[in-house]
Coordinates of C-alpha atoms in Angstrom, one line a residue:
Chain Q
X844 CA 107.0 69.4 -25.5
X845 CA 107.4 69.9 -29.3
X846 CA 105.8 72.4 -30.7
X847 CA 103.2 70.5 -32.8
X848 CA 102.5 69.4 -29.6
X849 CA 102.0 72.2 -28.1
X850 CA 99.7 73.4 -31.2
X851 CA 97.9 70.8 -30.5
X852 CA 97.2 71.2 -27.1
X853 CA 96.6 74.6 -27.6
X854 CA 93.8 73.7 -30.4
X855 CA 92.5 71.5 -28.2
X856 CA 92.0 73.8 -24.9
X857 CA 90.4 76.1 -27.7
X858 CA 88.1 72.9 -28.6
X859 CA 87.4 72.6 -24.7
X860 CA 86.1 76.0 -24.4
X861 CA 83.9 76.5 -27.5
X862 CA 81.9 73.3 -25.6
X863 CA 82.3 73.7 -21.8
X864 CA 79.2 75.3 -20.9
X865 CA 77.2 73.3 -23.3
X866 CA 74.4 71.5 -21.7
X867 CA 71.3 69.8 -22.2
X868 CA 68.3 71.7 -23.6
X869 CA 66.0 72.2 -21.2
X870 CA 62.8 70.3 -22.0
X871 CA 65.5 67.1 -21.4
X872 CA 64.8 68.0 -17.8
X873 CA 61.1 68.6 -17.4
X874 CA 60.7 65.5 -19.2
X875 CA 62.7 63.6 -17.1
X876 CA 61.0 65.2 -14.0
X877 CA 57.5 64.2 -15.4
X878 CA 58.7 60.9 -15.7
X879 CA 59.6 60.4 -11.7
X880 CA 56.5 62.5 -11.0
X881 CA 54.8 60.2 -12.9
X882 CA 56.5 57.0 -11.5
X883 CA 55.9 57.9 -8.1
X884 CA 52.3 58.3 -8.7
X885 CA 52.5 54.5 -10.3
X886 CA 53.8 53.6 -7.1
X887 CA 52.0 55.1 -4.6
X888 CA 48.7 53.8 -6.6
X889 CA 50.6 50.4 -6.2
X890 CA 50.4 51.0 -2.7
X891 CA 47.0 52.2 -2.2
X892 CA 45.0 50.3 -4.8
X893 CA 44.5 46.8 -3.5
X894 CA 43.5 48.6 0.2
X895 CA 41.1 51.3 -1.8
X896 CA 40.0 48.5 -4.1
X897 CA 39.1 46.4 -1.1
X898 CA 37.0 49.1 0.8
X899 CA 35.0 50.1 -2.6
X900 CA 34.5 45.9 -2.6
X901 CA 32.9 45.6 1.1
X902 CA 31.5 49.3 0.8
X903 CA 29.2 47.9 -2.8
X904 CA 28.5 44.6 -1.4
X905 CA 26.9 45.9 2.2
X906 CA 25.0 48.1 0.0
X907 CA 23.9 45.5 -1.9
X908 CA 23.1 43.1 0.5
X909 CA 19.4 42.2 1.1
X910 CA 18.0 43.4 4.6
X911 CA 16.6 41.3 6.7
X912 CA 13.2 43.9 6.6
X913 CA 13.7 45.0 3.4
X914 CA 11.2 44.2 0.2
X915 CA 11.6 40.5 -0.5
X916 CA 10.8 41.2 -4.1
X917 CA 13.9 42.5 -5.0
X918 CA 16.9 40.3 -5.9
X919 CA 20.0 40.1 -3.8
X920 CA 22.6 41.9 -5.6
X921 CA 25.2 39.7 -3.9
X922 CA 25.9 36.8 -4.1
X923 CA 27.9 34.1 -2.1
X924 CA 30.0 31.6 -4.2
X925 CA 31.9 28.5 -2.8
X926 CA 35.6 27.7 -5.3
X927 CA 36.2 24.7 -5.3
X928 CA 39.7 24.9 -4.1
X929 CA 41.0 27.6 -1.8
X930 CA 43.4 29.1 -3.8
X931 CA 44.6 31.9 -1.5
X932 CA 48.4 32.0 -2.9
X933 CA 47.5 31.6 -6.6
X934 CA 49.1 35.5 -7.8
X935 CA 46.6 35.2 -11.1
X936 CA 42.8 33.5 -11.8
X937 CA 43.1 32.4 -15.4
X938 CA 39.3 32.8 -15.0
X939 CA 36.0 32.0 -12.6
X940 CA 36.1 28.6 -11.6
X941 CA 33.3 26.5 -11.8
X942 CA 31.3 27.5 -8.9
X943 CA 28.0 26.9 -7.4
X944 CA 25.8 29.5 -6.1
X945 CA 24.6 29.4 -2.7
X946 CA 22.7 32.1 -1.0
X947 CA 24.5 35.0 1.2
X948 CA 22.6 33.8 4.2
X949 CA 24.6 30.3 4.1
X950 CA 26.8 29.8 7.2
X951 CA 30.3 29.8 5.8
X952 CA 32.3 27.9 8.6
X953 CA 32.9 24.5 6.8
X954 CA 36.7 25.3 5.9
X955 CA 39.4 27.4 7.1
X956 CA 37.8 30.4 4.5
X957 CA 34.7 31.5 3.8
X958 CA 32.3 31.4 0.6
X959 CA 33.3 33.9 -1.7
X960 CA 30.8 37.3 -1.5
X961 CA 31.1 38.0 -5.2
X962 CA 29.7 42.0 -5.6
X963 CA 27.5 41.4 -9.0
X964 CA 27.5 45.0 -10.0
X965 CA 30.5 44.8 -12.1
X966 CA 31.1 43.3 -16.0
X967 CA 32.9 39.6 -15.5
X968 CA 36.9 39.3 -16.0
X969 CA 38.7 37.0 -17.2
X970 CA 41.6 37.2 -15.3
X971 CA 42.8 38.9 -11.9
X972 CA 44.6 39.0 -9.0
X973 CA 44.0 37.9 -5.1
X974 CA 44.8 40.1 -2.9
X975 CA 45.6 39.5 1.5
X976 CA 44.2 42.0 3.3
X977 CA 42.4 42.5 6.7
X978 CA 39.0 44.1 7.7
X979 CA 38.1 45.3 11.0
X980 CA 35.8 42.8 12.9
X981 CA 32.8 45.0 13.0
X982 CA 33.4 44.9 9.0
X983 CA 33.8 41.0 9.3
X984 CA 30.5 40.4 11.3
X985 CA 28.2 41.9 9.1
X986 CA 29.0 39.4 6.5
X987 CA 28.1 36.7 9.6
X988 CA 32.2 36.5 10.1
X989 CA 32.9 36.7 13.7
X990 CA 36.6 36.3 14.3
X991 CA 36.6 38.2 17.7
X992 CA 37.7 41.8 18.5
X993 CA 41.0 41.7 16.3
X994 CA 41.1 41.9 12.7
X995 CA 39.8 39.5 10.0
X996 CA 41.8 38.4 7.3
X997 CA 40.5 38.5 4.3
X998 CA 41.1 37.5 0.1
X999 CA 39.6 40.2 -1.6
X1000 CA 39.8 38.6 -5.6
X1001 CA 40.5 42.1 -8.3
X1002 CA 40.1 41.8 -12.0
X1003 CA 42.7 43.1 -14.2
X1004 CA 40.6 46.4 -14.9
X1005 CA 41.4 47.3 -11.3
X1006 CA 37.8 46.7 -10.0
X1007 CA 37.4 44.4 -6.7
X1008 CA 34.9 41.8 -7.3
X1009 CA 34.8 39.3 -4.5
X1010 CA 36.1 39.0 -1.1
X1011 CA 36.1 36.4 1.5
X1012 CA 37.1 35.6 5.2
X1013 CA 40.1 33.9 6.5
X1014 CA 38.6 31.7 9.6
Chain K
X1419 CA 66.1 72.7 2.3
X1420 CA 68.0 73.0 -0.7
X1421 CA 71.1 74.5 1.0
X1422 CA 70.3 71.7 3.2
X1423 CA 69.9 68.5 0.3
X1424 CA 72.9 70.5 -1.8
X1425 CA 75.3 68.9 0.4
X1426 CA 74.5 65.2 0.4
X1427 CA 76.2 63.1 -1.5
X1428 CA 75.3 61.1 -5.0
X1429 CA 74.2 58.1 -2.8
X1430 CA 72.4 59.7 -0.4
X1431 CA 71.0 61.9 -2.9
X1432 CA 70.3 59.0 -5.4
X1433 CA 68.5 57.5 -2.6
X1434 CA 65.6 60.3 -2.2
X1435 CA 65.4 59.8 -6.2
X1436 CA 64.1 56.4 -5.6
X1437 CA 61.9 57.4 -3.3
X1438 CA 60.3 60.0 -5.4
X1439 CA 62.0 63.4 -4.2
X1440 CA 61.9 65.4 -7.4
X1441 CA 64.7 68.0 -5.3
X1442 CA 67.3 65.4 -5.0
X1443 CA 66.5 64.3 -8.7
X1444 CA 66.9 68.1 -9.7
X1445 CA 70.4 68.7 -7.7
X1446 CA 71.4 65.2 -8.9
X1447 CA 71.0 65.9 -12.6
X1448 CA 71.9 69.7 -12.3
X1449 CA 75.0 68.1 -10.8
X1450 CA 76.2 65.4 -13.9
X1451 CA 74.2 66.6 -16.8
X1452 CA 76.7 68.9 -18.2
X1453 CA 79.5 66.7 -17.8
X1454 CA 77.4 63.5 -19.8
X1455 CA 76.1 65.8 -22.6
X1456 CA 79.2 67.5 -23.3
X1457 CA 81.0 64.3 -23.4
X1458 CA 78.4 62.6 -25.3
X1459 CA 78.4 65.9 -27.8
X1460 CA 82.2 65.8 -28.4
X1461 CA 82.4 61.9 -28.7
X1462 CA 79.1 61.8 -31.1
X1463 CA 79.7 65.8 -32.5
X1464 CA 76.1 65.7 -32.6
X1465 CA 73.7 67.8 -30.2
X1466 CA 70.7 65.4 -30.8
X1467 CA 72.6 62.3 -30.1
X1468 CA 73.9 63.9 -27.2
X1469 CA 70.4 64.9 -25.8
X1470 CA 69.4 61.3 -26.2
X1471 CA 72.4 59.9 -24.9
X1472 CA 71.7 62.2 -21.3
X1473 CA 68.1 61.3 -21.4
X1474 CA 68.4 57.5 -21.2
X1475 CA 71.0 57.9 -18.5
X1476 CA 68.8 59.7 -15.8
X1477 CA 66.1 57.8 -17.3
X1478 CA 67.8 54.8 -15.6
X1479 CA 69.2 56.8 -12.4
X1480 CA 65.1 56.8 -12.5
X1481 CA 64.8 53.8 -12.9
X1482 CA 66.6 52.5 -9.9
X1483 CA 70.7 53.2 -11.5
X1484 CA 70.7 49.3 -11.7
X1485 CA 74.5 47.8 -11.3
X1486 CA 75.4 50.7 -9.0
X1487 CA 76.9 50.4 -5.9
X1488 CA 78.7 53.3 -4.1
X1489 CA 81.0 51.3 -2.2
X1490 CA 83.0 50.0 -6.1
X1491 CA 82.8 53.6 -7.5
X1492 CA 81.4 57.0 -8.0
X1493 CA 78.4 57.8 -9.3
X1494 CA 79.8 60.1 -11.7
X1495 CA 82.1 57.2 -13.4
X1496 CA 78.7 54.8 -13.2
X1497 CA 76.9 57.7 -15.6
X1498 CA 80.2 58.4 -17.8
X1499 CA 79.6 54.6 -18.2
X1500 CA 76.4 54.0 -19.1
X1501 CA 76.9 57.3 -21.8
X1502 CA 79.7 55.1 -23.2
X1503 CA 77.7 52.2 -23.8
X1504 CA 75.0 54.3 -25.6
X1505 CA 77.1 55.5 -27.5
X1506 CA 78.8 52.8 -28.4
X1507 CA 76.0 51.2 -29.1
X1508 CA 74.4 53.7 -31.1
X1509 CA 77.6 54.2 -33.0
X1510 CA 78.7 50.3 -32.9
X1511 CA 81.4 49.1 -30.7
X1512 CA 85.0 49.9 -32.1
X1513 CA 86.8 46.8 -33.8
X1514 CA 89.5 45.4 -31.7
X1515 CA 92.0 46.2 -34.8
X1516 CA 91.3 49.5 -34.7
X1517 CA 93.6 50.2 -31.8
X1518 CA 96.6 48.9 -34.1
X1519 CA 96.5 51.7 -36.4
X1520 CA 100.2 52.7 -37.8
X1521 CA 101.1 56.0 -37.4
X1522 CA 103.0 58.4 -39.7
X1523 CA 106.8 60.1 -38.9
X1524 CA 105.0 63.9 -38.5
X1525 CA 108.2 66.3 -39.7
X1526 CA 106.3 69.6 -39.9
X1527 CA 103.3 71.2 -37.4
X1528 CA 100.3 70.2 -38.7
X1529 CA 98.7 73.6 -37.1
X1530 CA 101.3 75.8 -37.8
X1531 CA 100.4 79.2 -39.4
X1532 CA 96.9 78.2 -39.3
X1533 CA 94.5 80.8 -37.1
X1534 CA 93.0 79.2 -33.7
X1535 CA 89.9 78.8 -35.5
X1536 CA 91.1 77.0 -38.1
X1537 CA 93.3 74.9 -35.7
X1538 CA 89.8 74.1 -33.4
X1539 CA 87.8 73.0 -36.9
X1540 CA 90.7 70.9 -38.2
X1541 CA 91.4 69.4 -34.5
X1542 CA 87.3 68.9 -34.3
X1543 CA 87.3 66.9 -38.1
X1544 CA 90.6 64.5 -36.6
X1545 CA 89.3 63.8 -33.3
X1546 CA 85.9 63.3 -35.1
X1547 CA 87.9 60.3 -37.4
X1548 CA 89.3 59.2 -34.6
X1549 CA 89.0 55.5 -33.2
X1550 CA 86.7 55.2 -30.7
X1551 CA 89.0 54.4 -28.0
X1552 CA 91.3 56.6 -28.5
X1553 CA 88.9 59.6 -29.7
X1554 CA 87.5 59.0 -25.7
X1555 CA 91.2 59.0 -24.2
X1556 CA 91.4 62.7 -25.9
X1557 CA 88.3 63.5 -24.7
X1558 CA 88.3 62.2 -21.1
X1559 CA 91.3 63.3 -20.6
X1560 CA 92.8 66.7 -22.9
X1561 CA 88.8 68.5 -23.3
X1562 CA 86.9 67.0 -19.9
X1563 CA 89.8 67.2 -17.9
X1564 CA 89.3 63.9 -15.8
X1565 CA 92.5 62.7 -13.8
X1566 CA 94.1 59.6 -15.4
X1567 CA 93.0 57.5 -12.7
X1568 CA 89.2 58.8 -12.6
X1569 CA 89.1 57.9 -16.5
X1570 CA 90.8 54.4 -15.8
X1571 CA 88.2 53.6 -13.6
X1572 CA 85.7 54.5 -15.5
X1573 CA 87.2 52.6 -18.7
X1574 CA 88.2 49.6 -16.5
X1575 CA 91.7 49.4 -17.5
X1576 CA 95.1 50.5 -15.7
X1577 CA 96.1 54.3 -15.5
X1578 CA 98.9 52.7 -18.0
X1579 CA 96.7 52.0 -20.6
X1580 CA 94.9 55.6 -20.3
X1581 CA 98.5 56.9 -20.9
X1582 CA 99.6 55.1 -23.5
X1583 CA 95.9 55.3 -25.5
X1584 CA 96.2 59.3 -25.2
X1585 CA 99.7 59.7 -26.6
X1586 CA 99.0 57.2 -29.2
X1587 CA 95.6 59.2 -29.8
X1588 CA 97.4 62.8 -29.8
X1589 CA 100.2 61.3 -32.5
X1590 CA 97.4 60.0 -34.5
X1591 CA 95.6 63.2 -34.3
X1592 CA 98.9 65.2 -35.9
X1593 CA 98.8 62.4 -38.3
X1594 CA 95.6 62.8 -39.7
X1595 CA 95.8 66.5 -39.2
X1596 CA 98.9 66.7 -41.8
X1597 CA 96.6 64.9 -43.7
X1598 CA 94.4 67.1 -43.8
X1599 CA 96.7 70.0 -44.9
X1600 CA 97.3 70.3 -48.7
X1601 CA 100.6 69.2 -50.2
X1602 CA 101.8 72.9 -50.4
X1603 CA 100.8 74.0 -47.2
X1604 CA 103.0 71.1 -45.4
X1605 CA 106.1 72.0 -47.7
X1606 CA 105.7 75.5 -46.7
X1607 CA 105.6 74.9 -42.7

């Protein structure tokens, strides 16, 4: 090797050194961590959401169901809605479709799903999701759904804000 | 368990990163950081573009490390890879012509009588006005040390090319450093 060469690799080890145990500050690290913390979070939400947003639904609707021996006077907080078409697949509801009310004590076994049970303690949405899910059959039958001793499937319908707002029973 | 997650390997390790494992992410990145920001640092010569450049690569390893697969390559040449690109991007890509440059007939050391830290500066000011490609053969291969072959794969070319790009890179880097030197000093060496 010539010697400029050999300057040169000798300048160039000495570059090599003055850097080799550089590394990133750091806060490039704890940011990255809270990052994947905060990814896996958004995913396990992802997970738990539609289930958790589901149970809230069927938990505010019993509540707000009108007993049989309860005061007459007050009004049903719940209502049952009939879509036109069953949509079950649809991923998004550009908004309600026109719907007509019926009452919650209506026997819903005309179709292959049932009215939907529309939880009327929750601002309107425009848009949403459906969501599949199933509800045990004790769940089931006290909306008058009586699917057996397996689980019911169900289309619970979720606004964009998260909230549940309707749910109905796969026959 | 860290003794334990310390000996997987990138894949099995970049696995548990999908899934959330903040441990494996920890080993991962304690494992390639260096190696990205340093070469980031000595291709950019800049400590912030560096940071930058090793955030948005673990930023995608987060992200899912889209494009890899462990049976075409190693994880390390994937990262070296997407730092490239960055960088490249951030800098612009070299022109094509910029690989054609002519080179000077050197007839005196261009680092002779200077100290070492002289030498290191001047080398750090030529490799900085270096081409791209050939600034990254000098880097890969003279200050990060890779093999020949480990830098081909990660450049996509043949081991050839590496070869030829570093001595052409190490020429132009005498070139430019006798240009550097004053008129008086060359005549002197």
């Amino acid at each position: 090797m010539s010697q400029e060469n050999e300057n040169l690799q000798r300048a160039l080890r000495a570059l090599a050194a003055e850097t080799a145990a550089a590394s990133a500050p750091d806060r490039v690290q704890r940011a990255l961590s809270a990052e994947l913390r905060a990814r896996a979070r958004r995913r396990r939400l992802a997970t738990w959401w539609p289930a958790t947003a589901a149970a809230a639904l069927l938990l505010g609707i019993w509540l707000g169901r009108p007993h049989p021996a309860g005061p007459p006077a007050e009004a049903p907080s719940v209502a049952a809605i009939e879509f036109a078409p069953a949509a079950a697949a649809a991923p998004a509801v550009q908004s309600a479709p026109k719907a007509r009310l019926v009452t919650a004590a209506t026997p819903a076994n005309r179709g292959a799903v049932t009215p939907w049970f529309f939880y009327a303690g929750v601002p309107p949405v425009e848009r949403g999701q459906v969501v599949r899910i199933r509800v045990s059959a004790a769940t089931a039958a006290q909306f008058g759904v009586y699917g057996g001793a397996g689980d019911v499937p169900a289309q619970v319908f979720i606004g964009d804000d998260g909230v549940a707002r309707a749910i109905r029973f796969v026959r | 368990m860290l003794s334990d997650t310390s000996r997987l390997s990138d894949a099995a390790l970049l696995r548990r990163v999908h899934a959330g494992e903040e441990s494996a992410f920890d080993l991962l990145y304690r494992r390639h950081q260096g190696r990205i920001y340093r070469y980031a640092l000595r291709m950019s010569g800049s400590p912030e573009a560096a940071e930058d450049v090793v955030q948005e690569v673990f930023l995608a390893v987060i992200r899912g490390a889209r494009g890899f697969d462990a049976a075409h390559g190693a994880l390390a040449s994937y990262l070296y890879g997407m730092a490239r690109n960055l960088l490249f991007r951030q800098g612009g890509a070299p022109p094509a012509d910029e690989l054609e440059e002519g080179l000077a007939v050197i007839d005196a050391d261009p680092l002779e009588g200077l100290h070492q830290a002289e030498q290191v500066e001047r080398v750090r000011q030529a490799l900085a006005g270096l081409p791209a490609h050939y600034r990254e053969a000098v880097v890969l291969c003279d200050l990060e040390e890779l093999s020949y072959a480990e830098v081909a794969e990660m450049l996509g070319v043949a081991v050839g090319t590496v070869r030829s790009r570093l001595h052409r890179a190490r020429a132009l880097l005498l070139d430019r450093l006798s240009g550097q030197r004053p008129e008086k000093e060359r005549c002197r060496a």
